[in-house]
CSV table of C-alpha atoms in Angstrom, one decimal:
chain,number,residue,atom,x,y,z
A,1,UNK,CA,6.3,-7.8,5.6
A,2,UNK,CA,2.9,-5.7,4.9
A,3,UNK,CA,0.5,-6.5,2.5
A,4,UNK,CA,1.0,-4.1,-0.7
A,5,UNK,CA,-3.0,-3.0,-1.5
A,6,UNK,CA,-4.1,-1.1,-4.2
A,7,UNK,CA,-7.8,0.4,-3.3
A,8,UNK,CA,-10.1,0.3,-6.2
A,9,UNK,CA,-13.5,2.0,-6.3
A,10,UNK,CA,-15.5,4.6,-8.0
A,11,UNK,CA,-16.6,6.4,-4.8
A,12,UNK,CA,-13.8,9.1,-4.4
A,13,UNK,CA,-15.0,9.4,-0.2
A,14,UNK,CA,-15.4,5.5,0.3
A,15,UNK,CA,-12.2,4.9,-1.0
A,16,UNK,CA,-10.6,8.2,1.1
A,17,UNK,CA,-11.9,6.3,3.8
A,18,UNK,CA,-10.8,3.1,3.6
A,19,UNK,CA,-7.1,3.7,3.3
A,20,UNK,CA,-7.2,5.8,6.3
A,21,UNK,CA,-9.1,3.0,8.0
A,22,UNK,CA,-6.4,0.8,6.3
A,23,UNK,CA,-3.0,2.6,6.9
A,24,UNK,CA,-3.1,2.1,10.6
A,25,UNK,CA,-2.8,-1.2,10.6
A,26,UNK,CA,0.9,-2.1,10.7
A,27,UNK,CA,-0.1,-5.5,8.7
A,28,UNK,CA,-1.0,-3.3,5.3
A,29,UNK,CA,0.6,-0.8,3.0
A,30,UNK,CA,-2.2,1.0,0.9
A,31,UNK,CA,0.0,2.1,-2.0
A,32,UNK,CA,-2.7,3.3,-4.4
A,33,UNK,CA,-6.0,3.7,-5.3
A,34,UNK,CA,-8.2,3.7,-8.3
A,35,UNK,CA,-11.3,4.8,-9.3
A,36,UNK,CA,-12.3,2.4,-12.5
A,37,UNK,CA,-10.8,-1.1,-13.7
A,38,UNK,CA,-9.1,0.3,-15.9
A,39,UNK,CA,-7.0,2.3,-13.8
A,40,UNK,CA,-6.8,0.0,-11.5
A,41,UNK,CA,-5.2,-2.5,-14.4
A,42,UNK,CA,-3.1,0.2,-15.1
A,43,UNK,CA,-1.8,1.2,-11.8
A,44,UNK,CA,-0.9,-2.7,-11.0
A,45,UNK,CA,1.5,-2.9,-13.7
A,46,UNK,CA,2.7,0.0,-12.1
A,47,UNK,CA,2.8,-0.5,-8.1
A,48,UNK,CA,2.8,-4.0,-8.0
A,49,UNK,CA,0.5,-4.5,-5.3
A,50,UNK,CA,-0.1,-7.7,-3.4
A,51,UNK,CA,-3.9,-7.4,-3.3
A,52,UNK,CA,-6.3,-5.6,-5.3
A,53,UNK,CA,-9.1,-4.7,-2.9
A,54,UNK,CA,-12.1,-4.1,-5.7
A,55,UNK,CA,-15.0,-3.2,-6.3
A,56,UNK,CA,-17.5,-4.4,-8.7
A,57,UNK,CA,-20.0,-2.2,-10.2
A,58,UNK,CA,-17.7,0.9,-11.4
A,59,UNK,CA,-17.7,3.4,-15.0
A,60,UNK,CA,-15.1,2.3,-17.7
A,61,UNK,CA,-14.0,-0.8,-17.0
A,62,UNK,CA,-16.0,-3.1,-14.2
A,63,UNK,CA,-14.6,-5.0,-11.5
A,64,UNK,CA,-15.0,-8.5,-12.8
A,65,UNK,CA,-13.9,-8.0,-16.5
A,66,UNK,CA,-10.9,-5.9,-14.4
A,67,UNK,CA,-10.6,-9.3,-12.1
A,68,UNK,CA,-10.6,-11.2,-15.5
A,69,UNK,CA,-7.9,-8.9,-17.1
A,70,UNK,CA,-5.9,-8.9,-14.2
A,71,UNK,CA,-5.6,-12.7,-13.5
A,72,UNK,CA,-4.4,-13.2,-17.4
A,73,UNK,CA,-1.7,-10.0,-17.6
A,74,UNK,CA,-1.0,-9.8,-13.8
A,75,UNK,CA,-1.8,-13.0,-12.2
A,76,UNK,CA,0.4,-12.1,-8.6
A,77,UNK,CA,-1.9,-9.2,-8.1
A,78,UNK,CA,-4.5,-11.4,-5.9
A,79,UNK,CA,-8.0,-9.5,-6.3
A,80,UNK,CA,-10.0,-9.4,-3.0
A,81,UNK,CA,-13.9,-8.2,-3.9
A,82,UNK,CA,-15.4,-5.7,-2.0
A,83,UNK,CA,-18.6,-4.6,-2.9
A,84,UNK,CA,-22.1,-4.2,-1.6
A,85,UNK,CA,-23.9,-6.4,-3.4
A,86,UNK,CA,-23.9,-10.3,-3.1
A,87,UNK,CA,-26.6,-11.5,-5.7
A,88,UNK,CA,-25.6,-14.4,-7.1
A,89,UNK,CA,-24.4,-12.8,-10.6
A,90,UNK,CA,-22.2,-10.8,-8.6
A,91,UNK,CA,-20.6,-13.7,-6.9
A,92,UNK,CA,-20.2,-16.1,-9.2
A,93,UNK,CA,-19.1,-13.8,-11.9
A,94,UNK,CA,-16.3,-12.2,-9.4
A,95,UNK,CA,-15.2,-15.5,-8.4
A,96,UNK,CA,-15.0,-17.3,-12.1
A,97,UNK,CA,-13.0,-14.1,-13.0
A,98,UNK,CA,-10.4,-15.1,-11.0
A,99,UNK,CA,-11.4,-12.8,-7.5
A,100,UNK,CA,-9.4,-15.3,-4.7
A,101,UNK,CA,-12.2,-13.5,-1.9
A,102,UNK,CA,-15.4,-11.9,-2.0
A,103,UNK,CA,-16.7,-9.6,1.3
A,104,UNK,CA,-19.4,-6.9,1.8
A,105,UNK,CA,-18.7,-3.4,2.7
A,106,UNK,CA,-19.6,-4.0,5.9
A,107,UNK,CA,-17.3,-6.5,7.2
A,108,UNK,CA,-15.5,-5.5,10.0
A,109,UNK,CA,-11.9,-3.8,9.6
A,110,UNK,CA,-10.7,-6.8,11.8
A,111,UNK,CA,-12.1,-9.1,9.6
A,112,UNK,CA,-10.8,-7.4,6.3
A,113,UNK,CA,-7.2,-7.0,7.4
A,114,UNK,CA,-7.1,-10.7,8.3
A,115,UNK,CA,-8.8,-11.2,4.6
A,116,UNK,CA,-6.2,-9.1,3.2
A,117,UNK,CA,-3.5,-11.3,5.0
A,118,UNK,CA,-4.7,-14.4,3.7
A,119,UNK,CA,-5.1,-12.7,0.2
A,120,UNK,CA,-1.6,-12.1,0.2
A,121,UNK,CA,-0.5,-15.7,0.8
A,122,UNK,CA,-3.1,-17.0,-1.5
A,123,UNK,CA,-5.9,-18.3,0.7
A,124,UNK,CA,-9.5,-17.7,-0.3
A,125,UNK,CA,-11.8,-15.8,1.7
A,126,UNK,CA,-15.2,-15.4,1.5
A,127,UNK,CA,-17.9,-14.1,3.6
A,128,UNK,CA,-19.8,-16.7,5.0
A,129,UNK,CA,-23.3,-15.4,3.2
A,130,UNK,CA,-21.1,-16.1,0.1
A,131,UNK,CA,-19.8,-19.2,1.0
A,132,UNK,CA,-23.4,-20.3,1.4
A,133,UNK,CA,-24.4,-19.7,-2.0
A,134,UNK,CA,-21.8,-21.6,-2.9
A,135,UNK,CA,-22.9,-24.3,-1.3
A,136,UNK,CA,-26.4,-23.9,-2.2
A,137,UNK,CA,-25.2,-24.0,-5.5
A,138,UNK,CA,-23.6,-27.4,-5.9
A,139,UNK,CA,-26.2,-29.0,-3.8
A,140,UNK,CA,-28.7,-27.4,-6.3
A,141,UNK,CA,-26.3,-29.4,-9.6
A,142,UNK,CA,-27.5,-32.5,-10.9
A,143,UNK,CA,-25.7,-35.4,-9.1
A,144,UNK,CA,-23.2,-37.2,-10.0
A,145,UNK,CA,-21.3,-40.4,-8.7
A,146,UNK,CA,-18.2,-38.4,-6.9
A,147,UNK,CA,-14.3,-39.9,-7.7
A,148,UNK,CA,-14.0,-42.0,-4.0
A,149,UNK,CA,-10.6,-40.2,-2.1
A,150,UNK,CA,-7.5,-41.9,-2.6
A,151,UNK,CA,-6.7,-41.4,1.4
A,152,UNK,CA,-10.0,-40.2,3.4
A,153,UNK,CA,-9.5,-37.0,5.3
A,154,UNK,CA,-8.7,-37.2,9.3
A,155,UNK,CA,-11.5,-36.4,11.7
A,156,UNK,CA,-9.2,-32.9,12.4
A,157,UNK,CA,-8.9,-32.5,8.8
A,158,UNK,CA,-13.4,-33.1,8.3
A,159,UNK,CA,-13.3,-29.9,11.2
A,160,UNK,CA,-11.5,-28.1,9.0
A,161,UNK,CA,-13.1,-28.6,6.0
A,162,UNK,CA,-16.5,-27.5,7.3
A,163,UNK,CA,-15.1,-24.3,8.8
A,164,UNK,CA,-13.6,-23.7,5.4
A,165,UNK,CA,-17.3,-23.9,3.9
A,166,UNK,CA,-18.5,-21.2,6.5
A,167,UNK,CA,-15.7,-19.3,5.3
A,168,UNK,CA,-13.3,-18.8,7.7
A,169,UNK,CA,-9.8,-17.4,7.9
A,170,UNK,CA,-6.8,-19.7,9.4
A,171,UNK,CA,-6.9,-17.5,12.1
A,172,UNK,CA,-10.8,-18.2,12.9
A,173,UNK,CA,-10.1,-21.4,12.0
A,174,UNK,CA,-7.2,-21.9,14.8
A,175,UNK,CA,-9.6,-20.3,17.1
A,176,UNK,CA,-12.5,-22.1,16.9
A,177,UNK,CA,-10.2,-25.1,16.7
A,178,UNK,CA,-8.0,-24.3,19.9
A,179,UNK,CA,-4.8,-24.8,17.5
A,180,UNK,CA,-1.9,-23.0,16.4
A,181,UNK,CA,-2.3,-21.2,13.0
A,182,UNK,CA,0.5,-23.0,11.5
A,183,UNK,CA,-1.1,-26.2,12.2
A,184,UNK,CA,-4.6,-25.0,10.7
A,185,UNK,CA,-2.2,-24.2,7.8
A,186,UNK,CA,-0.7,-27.6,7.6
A,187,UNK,CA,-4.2,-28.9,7.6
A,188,UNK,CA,-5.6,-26.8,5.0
A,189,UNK,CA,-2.4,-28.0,2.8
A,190,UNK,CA,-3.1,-31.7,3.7
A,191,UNK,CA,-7.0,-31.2,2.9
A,192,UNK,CA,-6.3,-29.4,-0.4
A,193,UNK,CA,-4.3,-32.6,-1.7
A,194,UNK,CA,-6.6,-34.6,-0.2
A,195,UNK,CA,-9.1,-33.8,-2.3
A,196,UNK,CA,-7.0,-32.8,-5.1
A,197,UNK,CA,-7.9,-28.9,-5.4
A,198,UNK,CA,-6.3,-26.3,-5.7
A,199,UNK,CA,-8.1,-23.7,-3.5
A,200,UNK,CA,-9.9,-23.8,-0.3
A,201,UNK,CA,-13.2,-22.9,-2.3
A,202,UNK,CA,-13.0,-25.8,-4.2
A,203,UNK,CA,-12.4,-28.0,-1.2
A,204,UNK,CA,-15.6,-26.9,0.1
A,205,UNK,CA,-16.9,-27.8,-2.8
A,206,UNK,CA,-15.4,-31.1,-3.3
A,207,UNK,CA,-15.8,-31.9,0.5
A,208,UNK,CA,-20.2,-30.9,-0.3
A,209,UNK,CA,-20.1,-33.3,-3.5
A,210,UNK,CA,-18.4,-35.8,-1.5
A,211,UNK,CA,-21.1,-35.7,1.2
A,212,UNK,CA,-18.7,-34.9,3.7
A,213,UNK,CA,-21.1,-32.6,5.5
């Protein structure tokens, strides 16, 4: 089944663009696109997309109080960021919203139909200059004894975990990995309860707190 993707920016040719880059690929199924947040709100009540593809900085509505709107009336739509910009403000702000991804406009279209993918099945996907801040971050917090593991995590499982904080995709994962996708799924699964997350951005984080690498 393809990924149902509504296109969201304020730049009429960039978003022209991007759906004809997008409607190739057999894996996706642009079914709109938008050119503020609040259309964008508007139109997935409407089309019911899988994944919002949005930007951030945009007239009317912007895309993280869009992101915010959208995970409290919508919260199937997954929102995947797309934007230019990866200041901190930017990222953070996307990714408290409620934003399960954040990539740069130039990521490759390889990369961003396997971001899209995972999007649809609720992975988090971040590029790996994001996932760096990210890291940064925590290691920047004041410290504080971590909660020990109830069952320590597998020396597969550590792999895993550290390719998640590059921000890698199953499908890199596997690669990198020399495994089947479905087994870098199974691991992800067994990691997230592991550390008692819910997302594999938080296991990154959790795995970093723990000192895990």
């Amino acid at each position: 089944m393809s990924v149902r993707v509504l296109i969201v920016d304020d730049q009429a040719l960039f978003r022209e663009a991007l759906a004809t880059l997008l409607e190739v690929q057999p894996e996706i199924d642009v079914v709109g696109e938008a050119g503020d947040g609040e259309e964008a709100v508007r139109l997935c009540a409407e089309l019911r997309p899988d994944v919002a593809l949005m930007d951030l900085r945009m007239p009317v509505l912007d895309g993280i109080a869009a992101t915010a709107r959208l995970r409290a009336e919508q919260p199937d739509v997954r929102v995947l960021a797309l934007t230019t910009f990866d200041d901190d403000e930017d990222v953070f702000a996307a990714l408290r919203a409620g934003a399960v991804g954040y990539l740069l406009k130039d990521v490759s279209s390889t990369r961003l139909v396997e971001a899209l993918v995972a999007a649809q099945r609720g992975e988090s996907v971040l590029q790996p200059s994001v996932a760096a801040k990210l890291v940064a971050h925590v290691a920047r917090l004041p410290a504080e004894a971590p909660r020990p593991l109830a069952t320590p995590l597998s020396e597969r499982e550590l792999e895993v975990v550290r390719l998640l904080a590059d921000g890698r995709s199953n499908r890199e994962i596997a690669k990198t990995l020399f495994l089947a996708e479905g087994t870098v799924k199974n691991l992800v699964t067994s990691v997230l309860s592991k550390l008692q997350v819910r997302d594999r951005t938080q296991a990154a984080l959790r795995a970093k707190e723990l000192g895990l690498f």
